[in-house]
C-alpha positions as a LaTeX table, in Angstrom:
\begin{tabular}{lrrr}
\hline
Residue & $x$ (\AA) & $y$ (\AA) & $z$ (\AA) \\
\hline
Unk1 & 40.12 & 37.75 & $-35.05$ \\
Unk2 & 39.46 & 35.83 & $-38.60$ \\
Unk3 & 39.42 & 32.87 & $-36.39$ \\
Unk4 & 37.00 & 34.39 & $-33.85$ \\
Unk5 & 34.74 & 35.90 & $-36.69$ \\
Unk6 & 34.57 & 32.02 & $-38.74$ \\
Unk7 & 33.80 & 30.59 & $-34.87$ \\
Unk8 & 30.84 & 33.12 & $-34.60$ \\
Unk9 & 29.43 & 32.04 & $-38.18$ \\
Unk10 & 29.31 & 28.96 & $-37.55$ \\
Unk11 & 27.49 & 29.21 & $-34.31$ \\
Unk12 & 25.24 & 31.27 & $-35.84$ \\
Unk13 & 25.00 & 28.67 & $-38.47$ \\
Unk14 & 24.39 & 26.13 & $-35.66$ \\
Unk15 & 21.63 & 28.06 & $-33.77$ \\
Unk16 & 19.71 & 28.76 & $-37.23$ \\
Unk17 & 19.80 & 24.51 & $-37.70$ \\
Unk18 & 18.81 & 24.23 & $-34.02$ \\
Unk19 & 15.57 & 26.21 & $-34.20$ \\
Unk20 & 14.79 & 24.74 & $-37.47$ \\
Unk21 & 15.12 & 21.47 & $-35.34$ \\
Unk22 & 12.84 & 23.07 & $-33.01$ \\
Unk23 & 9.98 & 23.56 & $-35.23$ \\
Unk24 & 10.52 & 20.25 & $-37.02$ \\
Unk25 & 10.25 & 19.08 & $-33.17$ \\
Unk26 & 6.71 & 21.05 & $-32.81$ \\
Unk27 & 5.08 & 19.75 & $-35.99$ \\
Unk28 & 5.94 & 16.30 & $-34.96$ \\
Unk29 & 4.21 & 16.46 & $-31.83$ \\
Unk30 & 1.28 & 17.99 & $-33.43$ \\
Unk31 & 1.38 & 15.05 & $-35.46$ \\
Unk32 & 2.05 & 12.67 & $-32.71$ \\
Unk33 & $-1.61$ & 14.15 & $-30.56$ \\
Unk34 & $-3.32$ & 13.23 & $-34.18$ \\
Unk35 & $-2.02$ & 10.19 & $-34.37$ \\
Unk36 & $-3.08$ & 9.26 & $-30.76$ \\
Unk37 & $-6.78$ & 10.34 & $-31.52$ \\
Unk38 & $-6.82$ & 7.93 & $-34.20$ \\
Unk39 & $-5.57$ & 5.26 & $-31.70$ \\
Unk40 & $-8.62$ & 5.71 & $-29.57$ \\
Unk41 & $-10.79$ & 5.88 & $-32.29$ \\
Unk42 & $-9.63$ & 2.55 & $-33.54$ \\
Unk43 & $-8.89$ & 1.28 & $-30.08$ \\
Unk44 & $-5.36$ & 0.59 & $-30.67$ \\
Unk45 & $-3.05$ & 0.61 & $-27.10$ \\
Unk46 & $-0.87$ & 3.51 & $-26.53$ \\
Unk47 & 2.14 & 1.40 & $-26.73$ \\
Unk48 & 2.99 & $-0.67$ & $-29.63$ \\
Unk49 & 6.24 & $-2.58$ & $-29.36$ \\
Unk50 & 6.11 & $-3.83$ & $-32.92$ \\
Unk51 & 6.02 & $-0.08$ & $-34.36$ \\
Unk52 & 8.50 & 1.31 & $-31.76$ \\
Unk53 & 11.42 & $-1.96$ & $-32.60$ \\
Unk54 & 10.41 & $-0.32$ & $-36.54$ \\
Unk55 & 11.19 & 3.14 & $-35.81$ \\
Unk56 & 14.15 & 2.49 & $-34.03$ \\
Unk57 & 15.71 & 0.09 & $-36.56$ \\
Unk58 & 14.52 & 1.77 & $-39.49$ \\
Unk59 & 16.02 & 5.16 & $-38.32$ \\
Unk60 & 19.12 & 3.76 & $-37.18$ \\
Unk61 & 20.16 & 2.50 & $-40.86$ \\
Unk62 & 19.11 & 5.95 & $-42.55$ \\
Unk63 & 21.40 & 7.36 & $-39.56$ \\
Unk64 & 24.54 & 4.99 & $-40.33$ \\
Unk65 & 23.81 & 5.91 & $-44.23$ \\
Unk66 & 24.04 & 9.24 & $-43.30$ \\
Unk67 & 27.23 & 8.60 & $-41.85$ \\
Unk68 & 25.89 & 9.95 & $-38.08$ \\
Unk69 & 27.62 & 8.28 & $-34.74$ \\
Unk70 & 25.59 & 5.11 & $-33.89$ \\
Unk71 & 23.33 & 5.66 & $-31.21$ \\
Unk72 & 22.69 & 8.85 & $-31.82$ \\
Unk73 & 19.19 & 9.03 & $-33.49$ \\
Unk74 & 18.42 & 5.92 & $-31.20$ \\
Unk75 & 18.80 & 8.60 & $-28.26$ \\
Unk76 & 17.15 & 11.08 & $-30.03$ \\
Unk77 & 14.24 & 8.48 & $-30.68$ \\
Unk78 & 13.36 & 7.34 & $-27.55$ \\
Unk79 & 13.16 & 11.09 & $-26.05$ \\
Unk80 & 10.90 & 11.74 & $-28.58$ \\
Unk81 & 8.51 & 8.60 & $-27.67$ \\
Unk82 & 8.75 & 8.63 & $-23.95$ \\
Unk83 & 7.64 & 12.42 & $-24.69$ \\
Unk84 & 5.01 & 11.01 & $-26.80$ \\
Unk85 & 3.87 & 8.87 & $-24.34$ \\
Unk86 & 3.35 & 11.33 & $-21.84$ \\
Unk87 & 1.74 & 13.45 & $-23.93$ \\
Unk88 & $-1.36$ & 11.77 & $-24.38$ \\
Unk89 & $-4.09$ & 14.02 & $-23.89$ \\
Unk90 & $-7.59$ & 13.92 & $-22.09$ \\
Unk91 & $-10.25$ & 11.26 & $-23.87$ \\
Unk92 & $-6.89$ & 9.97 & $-25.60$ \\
Unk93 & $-7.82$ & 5.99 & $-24.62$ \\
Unk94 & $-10.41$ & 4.07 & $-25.90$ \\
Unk95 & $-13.11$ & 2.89 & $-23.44$ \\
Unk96 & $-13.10$ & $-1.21$ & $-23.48$ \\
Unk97 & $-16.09$ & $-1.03$ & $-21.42$ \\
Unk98 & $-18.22$ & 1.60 & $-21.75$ \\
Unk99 & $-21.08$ & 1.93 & $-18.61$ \\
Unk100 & $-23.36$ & 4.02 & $-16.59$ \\
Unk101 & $-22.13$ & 2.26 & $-13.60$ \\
Unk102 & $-18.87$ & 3.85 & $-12.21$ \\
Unk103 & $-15.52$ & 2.22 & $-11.42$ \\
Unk104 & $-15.15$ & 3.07 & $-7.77$ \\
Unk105 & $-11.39$ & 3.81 & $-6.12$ \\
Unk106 & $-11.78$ & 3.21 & $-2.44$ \\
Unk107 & $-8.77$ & 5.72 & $-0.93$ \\
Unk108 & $-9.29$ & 7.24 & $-4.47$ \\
Unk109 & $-7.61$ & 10.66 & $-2.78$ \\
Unk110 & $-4.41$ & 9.22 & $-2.00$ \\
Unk111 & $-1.60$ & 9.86 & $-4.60$ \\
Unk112 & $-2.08$ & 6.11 & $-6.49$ \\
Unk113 & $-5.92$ & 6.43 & $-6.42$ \\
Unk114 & $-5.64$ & 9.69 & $-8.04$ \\
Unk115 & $-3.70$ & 8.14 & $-10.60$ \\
Unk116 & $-5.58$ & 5.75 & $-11.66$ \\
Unk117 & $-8.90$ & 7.92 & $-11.29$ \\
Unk118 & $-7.29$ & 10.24 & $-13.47$ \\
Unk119 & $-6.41$ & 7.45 & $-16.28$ \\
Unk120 & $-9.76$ & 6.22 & $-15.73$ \\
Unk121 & $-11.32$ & 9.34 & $-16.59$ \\
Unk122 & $-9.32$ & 9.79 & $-19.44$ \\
Unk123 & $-10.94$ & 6.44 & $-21.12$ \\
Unk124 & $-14.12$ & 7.69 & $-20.58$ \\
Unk125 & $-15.18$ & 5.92 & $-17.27$ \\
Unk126 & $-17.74$ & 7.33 & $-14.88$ \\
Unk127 & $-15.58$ & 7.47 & $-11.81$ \\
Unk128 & $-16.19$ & 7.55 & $-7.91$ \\
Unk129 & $-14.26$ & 8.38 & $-5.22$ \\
Unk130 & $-14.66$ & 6.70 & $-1.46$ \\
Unk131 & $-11.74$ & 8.04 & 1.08 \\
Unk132 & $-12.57$ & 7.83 & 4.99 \\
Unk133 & $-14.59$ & 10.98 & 5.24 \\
Unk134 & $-17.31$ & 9.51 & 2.84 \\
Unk135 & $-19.31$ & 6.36 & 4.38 \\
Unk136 & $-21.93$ & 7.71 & 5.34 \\
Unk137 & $-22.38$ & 7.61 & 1.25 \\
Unk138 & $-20.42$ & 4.34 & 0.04 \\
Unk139 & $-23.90$ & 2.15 & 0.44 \\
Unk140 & $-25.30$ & 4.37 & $-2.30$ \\
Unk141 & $-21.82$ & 4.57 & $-4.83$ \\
Unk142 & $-21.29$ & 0.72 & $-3.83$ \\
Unk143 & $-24.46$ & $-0.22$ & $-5.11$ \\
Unk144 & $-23.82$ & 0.66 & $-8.34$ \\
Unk145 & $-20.15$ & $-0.31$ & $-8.86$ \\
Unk146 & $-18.69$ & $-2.02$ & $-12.10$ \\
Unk147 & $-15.49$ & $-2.64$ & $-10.56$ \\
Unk148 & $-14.19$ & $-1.61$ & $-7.10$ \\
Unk149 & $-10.14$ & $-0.97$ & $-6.09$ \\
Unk150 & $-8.98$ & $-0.77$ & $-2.85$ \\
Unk151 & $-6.15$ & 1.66 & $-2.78$ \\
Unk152 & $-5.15$ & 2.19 & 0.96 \\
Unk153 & $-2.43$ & 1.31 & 3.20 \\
Unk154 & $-1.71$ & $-2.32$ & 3.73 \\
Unk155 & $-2.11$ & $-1.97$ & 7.36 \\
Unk156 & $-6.23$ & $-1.69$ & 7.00 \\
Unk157 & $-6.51$ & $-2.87$ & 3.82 \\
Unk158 & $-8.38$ & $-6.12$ & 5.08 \\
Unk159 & $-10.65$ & $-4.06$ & 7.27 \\
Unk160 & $-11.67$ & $-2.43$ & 4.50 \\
Unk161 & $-12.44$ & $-5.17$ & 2.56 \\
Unk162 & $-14.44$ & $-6.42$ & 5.31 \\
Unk163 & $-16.29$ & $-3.33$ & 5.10 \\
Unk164 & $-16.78$ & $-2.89$ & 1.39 \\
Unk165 & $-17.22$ & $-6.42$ & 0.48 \\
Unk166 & $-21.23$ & $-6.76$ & 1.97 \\
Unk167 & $-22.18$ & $-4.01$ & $-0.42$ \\
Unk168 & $-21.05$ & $-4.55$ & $-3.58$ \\
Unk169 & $-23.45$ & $-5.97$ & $-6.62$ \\
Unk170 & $-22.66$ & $-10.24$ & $-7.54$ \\
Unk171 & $-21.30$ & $-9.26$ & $-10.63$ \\
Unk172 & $-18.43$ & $-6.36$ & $-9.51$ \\
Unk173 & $-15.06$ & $-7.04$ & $-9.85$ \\
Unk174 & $-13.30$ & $-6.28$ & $-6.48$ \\
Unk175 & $-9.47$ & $-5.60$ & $-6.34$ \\
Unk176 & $-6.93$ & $-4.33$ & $-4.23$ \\
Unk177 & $-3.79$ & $-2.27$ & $-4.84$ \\
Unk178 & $-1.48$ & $-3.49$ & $-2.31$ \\
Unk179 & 1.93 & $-4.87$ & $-2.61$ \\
Unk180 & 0.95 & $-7.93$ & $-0.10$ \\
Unk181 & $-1.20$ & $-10.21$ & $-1.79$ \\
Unk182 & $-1.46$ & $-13.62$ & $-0.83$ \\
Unk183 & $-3.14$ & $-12.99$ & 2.58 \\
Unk184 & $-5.48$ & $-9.48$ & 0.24 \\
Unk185 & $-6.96$ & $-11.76$ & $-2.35$ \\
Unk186 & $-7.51$ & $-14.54$ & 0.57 \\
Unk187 & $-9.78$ & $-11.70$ & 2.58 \\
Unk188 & $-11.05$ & $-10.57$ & $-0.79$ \\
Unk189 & $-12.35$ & $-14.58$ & $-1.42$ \\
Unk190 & $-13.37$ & $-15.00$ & 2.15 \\
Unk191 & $-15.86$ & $-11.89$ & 2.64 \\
Unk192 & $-16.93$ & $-11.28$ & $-1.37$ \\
Unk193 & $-18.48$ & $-14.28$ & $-3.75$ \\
Unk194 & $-17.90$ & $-12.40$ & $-6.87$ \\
Unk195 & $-15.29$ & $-11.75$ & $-9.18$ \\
Unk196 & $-12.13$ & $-10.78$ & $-7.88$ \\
Unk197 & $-8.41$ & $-9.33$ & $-8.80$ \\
Unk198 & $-5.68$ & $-8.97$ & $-7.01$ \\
Unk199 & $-3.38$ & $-6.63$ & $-8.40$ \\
Unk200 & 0.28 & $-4.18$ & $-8.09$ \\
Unk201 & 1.24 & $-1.75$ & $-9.98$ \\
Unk202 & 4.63 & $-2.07$ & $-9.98$ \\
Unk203 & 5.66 & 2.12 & $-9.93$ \\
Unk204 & 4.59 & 4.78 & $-7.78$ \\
Unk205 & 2.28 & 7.77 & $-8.15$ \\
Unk206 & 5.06 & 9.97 & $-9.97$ \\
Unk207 & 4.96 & 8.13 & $-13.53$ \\
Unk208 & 4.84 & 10.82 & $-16.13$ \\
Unk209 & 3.18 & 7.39 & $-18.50$ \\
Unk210 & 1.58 & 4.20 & $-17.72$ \\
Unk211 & 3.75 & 2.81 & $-20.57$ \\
Unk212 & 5.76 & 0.02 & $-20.30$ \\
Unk213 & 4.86 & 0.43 & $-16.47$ \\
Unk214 & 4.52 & $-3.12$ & $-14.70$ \\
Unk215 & 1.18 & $-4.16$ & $-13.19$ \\
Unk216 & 0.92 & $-7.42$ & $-11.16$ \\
Unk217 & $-2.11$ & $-9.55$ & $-11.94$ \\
Unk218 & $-2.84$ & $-12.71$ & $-9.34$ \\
Unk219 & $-5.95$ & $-14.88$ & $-9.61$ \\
Unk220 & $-8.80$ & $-14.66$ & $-7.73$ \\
Unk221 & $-12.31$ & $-15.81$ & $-8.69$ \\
Unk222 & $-13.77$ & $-15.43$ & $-12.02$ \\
Unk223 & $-11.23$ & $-13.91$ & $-13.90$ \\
Unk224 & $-13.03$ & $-13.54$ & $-16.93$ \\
Unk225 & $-15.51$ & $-10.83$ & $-15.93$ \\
Unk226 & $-12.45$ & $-8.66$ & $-14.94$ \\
Unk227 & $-10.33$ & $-9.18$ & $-18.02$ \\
Unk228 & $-11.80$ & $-5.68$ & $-19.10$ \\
Unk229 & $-9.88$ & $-4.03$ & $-16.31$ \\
Unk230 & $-6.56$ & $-5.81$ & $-17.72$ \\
Unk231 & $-7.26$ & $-5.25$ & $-21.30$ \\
Unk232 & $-7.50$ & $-1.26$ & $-20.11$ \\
Unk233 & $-4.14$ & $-1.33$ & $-18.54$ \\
Unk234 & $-2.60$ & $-2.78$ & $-21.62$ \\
Unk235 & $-4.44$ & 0.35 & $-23.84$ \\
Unk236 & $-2.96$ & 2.51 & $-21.64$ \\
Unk237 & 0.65 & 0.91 & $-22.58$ \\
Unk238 & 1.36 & $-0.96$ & $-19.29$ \\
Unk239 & 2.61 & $-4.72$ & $-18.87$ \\
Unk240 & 0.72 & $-6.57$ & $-17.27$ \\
Unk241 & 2.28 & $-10.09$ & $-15.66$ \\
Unk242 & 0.28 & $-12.92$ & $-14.33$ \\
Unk243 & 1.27 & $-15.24$ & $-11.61$ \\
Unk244 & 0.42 & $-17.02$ & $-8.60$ \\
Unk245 & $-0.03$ & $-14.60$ & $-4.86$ \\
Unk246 & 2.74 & $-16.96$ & $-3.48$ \\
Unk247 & 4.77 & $-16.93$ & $-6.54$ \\
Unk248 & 4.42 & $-12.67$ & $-5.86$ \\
Unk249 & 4.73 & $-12.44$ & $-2.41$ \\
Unk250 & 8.11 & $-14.33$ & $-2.47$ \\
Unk251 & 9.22 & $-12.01$ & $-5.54$ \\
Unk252 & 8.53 & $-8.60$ & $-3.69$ \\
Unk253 & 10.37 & $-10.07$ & $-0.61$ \\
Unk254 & 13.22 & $-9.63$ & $-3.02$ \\
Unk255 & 12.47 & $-6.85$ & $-4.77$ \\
Unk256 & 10.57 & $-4.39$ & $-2.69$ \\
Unk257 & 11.29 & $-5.52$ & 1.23 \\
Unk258 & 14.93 & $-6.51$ & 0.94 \\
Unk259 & 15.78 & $-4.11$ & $-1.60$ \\
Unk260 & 14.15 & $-0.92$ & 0.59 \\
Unk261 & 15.89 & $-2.37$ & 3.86 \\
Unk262 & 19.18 & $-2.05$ & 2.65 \\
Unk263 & 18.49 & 1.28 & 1.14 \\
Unk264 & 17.21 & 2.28 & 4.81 \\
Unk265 & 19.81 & 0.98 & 6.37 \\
Unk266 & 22.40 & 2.45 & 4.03 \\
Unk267 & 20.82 & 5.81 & 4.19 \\
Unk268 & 20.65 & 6.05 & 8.51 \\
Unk269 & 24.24 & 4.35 & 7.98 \\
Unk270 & 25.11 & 7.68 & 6.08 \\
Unk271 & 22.65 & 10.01 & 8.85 \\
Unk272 & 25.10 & 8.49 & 11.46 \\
Unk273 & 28.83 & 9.20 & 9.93 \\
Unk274 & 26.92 & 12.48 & 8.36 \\
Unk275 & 29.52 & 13.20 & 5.65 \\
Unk276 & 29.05 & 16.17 & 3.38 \\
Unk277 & 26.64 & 15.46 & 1.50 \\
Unk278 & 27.46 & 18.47 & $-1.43$ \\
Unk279 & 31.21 & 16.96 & $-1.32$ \\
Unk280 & 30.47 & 13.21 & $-1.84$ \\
Unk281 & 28.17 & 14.63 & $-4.95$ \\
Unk282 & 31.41 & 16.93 & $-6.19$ \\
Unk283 & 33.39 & 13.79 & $-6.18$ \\
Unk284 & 30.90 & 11.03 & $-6.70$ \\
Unk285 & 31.45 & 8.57 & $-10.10$ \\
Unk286 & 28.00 & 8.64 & $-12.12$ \\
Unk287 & 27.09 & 5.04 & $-10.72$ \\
Unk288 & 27.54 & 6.47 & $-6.74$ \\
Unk289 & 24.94 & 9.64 & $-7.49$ \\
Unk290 & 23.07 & 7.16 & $-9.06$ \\
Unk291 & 23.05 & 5.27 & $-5.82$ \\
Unk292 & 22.95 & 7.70 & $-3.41$ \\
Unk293 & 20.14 & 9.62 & $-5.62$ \\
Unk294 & 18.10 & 5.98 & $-5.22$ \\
Unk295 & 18.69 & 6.65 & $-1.35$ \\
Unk296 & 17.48 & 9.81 & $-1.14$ \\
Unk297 & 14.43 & 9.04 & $-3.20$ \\
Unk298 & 13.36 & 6.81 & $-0.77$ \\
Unk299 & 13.94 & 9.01 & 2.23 \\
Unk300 & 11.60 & 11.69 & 0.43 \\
Unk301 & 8.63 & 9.84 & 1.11 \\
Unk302 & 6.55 & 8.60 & 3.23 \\
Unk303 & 7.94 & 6.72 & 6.05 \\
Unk304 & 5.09 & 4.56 & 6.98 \\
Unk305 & 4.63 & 3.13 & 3.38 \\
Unk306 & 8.34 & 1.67 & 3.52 \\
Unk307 & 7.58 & 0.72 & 7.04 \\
Unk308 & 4.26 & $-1.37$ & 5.84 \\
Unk309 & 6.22 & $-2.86$ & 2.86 \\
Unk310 & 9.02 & $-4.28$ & 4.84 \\
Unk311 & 6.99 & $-5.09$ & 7.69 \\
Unk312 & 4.34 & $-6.63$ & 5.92 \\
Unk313 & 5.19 & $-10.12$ & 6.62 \\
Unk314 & 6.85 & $-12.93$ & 8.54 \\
Unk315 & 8.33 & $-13.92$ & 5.06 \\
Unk316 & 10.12 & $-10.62$ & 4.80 \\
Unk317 & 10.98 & $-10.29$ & 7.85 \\
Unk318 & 12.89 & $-14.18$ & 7.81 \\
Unk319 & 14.65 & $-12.77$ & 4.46 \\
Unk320 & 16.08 & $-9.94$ & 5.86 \\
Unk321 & 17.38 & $-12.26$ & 8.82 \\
Unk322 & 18.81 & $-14.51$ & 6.43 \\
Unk323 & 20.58 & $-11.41$ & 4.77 \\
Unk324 & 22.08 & $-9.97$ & 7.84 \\
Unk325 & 23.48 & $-13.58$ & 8.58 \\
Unk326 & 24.98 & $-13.75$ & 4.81 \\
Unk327 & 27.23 & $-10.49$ & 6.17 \\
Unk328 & 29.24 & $-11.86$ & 8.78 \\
Unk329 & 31.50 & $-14.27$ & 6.69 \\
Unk330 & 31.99 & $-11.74$ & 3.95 \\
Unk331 & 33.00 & $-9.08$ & 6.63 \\
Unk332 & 34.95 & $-11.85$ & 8.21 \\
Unk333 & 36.46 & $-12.40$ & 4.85 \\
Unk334 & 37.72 & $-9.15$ & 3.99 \\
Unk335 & 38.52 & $-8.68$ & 7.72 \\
Unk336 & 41.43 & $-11.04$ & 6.51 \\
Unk337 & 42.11 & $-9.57$ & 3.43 \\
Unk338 & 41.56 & $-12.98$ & 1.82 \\
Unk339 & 41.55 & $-12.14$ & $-1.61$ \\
Unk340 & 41.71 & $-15.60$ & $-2.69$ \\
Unk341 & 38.59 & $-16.34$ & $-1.80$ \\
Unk342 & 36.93 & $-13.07$ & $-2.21$ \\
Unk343 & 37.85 & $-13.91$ & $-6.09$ \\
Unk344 & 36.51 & $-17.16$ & $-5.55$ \\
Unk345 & 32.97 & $-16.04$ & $-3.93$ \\
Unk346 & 32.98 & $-13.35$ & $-6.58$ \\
Unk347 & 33.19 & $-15.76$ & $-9.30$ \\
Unk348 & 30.73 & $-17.78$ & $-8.07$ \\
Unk349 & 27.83 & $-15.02$ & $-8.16$ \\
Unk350 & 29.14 & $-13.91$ & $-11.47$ \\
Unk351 & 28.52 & $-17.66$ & $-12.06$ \\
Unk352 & 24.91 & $-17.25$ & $-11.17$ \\
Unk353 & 24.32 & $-14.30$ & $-12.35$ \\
Unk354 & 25.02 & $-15.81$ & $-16.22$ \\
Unk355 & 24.30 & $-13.74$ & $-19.10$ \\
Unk356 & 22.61 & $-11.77$ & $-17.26$ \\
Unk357 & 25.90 & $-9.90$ & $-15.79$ \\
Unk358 & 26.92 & $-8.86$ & $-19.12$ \\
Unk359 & 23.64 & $-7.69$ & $-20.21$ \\
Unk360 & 23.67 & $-5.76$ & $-16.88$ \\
Unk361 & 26.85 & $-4.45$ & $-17.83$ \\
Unk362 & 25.69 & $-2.83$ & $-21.36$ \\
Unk363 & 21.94 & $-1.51$ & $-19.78$ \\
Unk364 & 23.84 & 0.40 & $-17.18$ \\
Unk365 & 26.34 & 1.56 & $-19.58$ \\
Unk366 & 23.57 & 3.58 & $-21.33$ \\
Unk367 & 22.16 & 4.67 & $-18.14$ \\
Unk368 & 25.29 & 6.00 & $-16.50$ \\
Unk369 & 25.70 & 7.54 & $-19.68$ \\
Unk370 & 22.61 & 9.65 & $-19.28$ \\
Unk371 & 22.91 & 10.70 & $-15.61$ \\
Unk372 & 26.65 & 11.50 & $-16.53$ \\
Unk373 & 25.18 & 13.88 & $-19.40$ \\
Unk374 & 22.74 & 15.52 & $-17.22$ \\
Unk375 & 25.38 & 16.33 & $-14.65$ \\
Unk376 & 26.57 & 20.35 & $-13.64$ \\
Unk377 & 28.05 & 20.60 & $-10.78$ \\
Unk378 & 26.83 & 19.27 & $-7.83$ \\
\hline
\end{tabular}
């Protein structure tokens, strides 16, 4: 019973700490909103990667001083910026280019468009919205655009342009959203003579923050008059990377078509044998739900926007064909239970893969680490 009564002390002790830790919590994210307020004032970006490397150095020698587990307060840290980050309130980001004329989202209803709109609005833009119900009006909204964004499926994204293109002011910067953008800034160039942007944004509509988010810039025409647009993404925290429509299309044959093939393919492969689905979780190592939590992810959204991604072009389409053909030797291979060379073909990617493998090795450790904390049950 002594035992049992010293136990309940201390927990009592614990909780007492823990709500103190609470409202230590709640005054620092009073102090965070402040802080961001002063940001805008001065124009600072949400994101500053020089302040953050500070914090998280700075904190993590008072923690070893203090004789705490390493890591911890680094944990602790980033929770408290990515919720800092997210918290950003309305009016929060400066306005690099303050206007009576509105920035116009063309399929500004759709989930990205009402992203952006919303971030938009939040720097103080005028914003207008064009979706298919409203061209009977565009002429009017068009007239008067500072910058226009087409954010509609790649499957009429050139008509569109086509369509938008005639109305627009010389001195609007037009830009498209798609993931496709050799052949998009091409149409853009063909039917517009004034500045032009093609960009990605590299996420979809679910971010909770545009920080450290990814958005694709590719030349177009007069670059310049739309570096306001890039200069905005970067307030609001995001990366923004610069390279050639080739150089991008090539990349997201990679990364978007091949990757969301084999996820596809992986997740009908699955539909097909129809396993348990509550069992494989039960049993599953933190790196499968990881995987098969990537699969269903996919498979909760919209099938035509995977189905315009991989489709998009011959170049993906080739990829994938040189895949598949990759698969029949390694099949063949283990077919054989060659194990000799399976080492040997294994060694040679690892070869390739360089530093990079171990560095892999460490970032997924952490990661793991986190979906293996969040885990109950199935």
């Amino acid at each position: 019973m002594t035992d049992q009564r010293d136990l309940a002390s201390l927990r009592a002790e614990i909780d007492k700490l823990d709500d103190e830790l609470i409202a230590l919590l709640k005054k620092r994210q009073a102090l965070v909103q402040e802080a961001s307020v002063c940001k805008s004032a001065h124009k600072d970006a949400a994101y500053s990667q020089a302040r953050e490397a500070f914090l998280l150095h700075d904190r993590a020698q008072k923690a070893a001083a203090a004789g705490l587990p390493p890591g911890l307060i680094e944990d602790l840290l980033r929770r408290l910026l990515r919720e800092s980050y997210k918290g950003v309130g309305p009016s929060a980001y400066a306005c690099l280019k303050p206007s009576d004329r509105p920035l116009v989202i063309v399929g500004g209803r759709g989930a990205m468009g009402k992203l952006f709109a919303s971030y938009f609005e939040r720097s103080g833009y005028k914003v207008a919205i064009i979706d298919a119900n409203d061209w009977d009006k565009s002429p009017a909204i068009l007239a008067q655009a500072l910058a226009v964004f087409i954010s509609v499926p790649i499957a009429c994204t050139k008509e569109v342009i086509a369509k938008v293109a005639p109305l627009l002011p010389p001195d609007c910067v037009l830009c498209d959203f798609t993931s496709v953008k050799a052949p998009m800034v091409q149409s853009m160039l063909e039917h517009y003579s004034g500045p032009v942007l093609g960009l990605h944004p590299m996420f979809g509509p679910d971010i909770r923050s545009m920080v450290k988010q990814v958005i694709v810039c590719v030349g177009g025409r007069n670059e310049e008059q739309g570096k306001f647009i890039l200069e905005q993404f970067a307030q609001w925290g995001a990366n923004v990377c610069k390279c050639s429509p080739q150089a991008h299309d090539q990349a997201m044959s990679i990364i978007q078509a091949l990757r969301h093939f084999t996820t596809y393919c992986y997740g009908r492969f699955l539909s097909e044998i129809a396993p348990d689905l509550k069992e494989i979780l039960a049993l599953s190592s933190p790196i499968y739900r990881l995987e098969l939590e990537m699969v269903g992810r996919l498979f909760a959204q919209d099938p035509k926007l995977y189905a315009d991604i991989i489709m998009s072009s011959q170049q993906n389409i080739d990829l994938i064909a040189q895949y598949l053909q990759t698969l029949q030797p390694e099949f063949a291979l283990i077919s054989a239970r060659d194990k000799a060379a399976f080492k040997r073909n294994f060694e040679q990617t690892r070869a390739y893969f360089g530093d990079y493998a171990a560095k892999f090795l460490r970032d997924s450790g952490a990661l793991l680490a986190k979906v293996q904390d969040e885990r109950v049950g199935t």
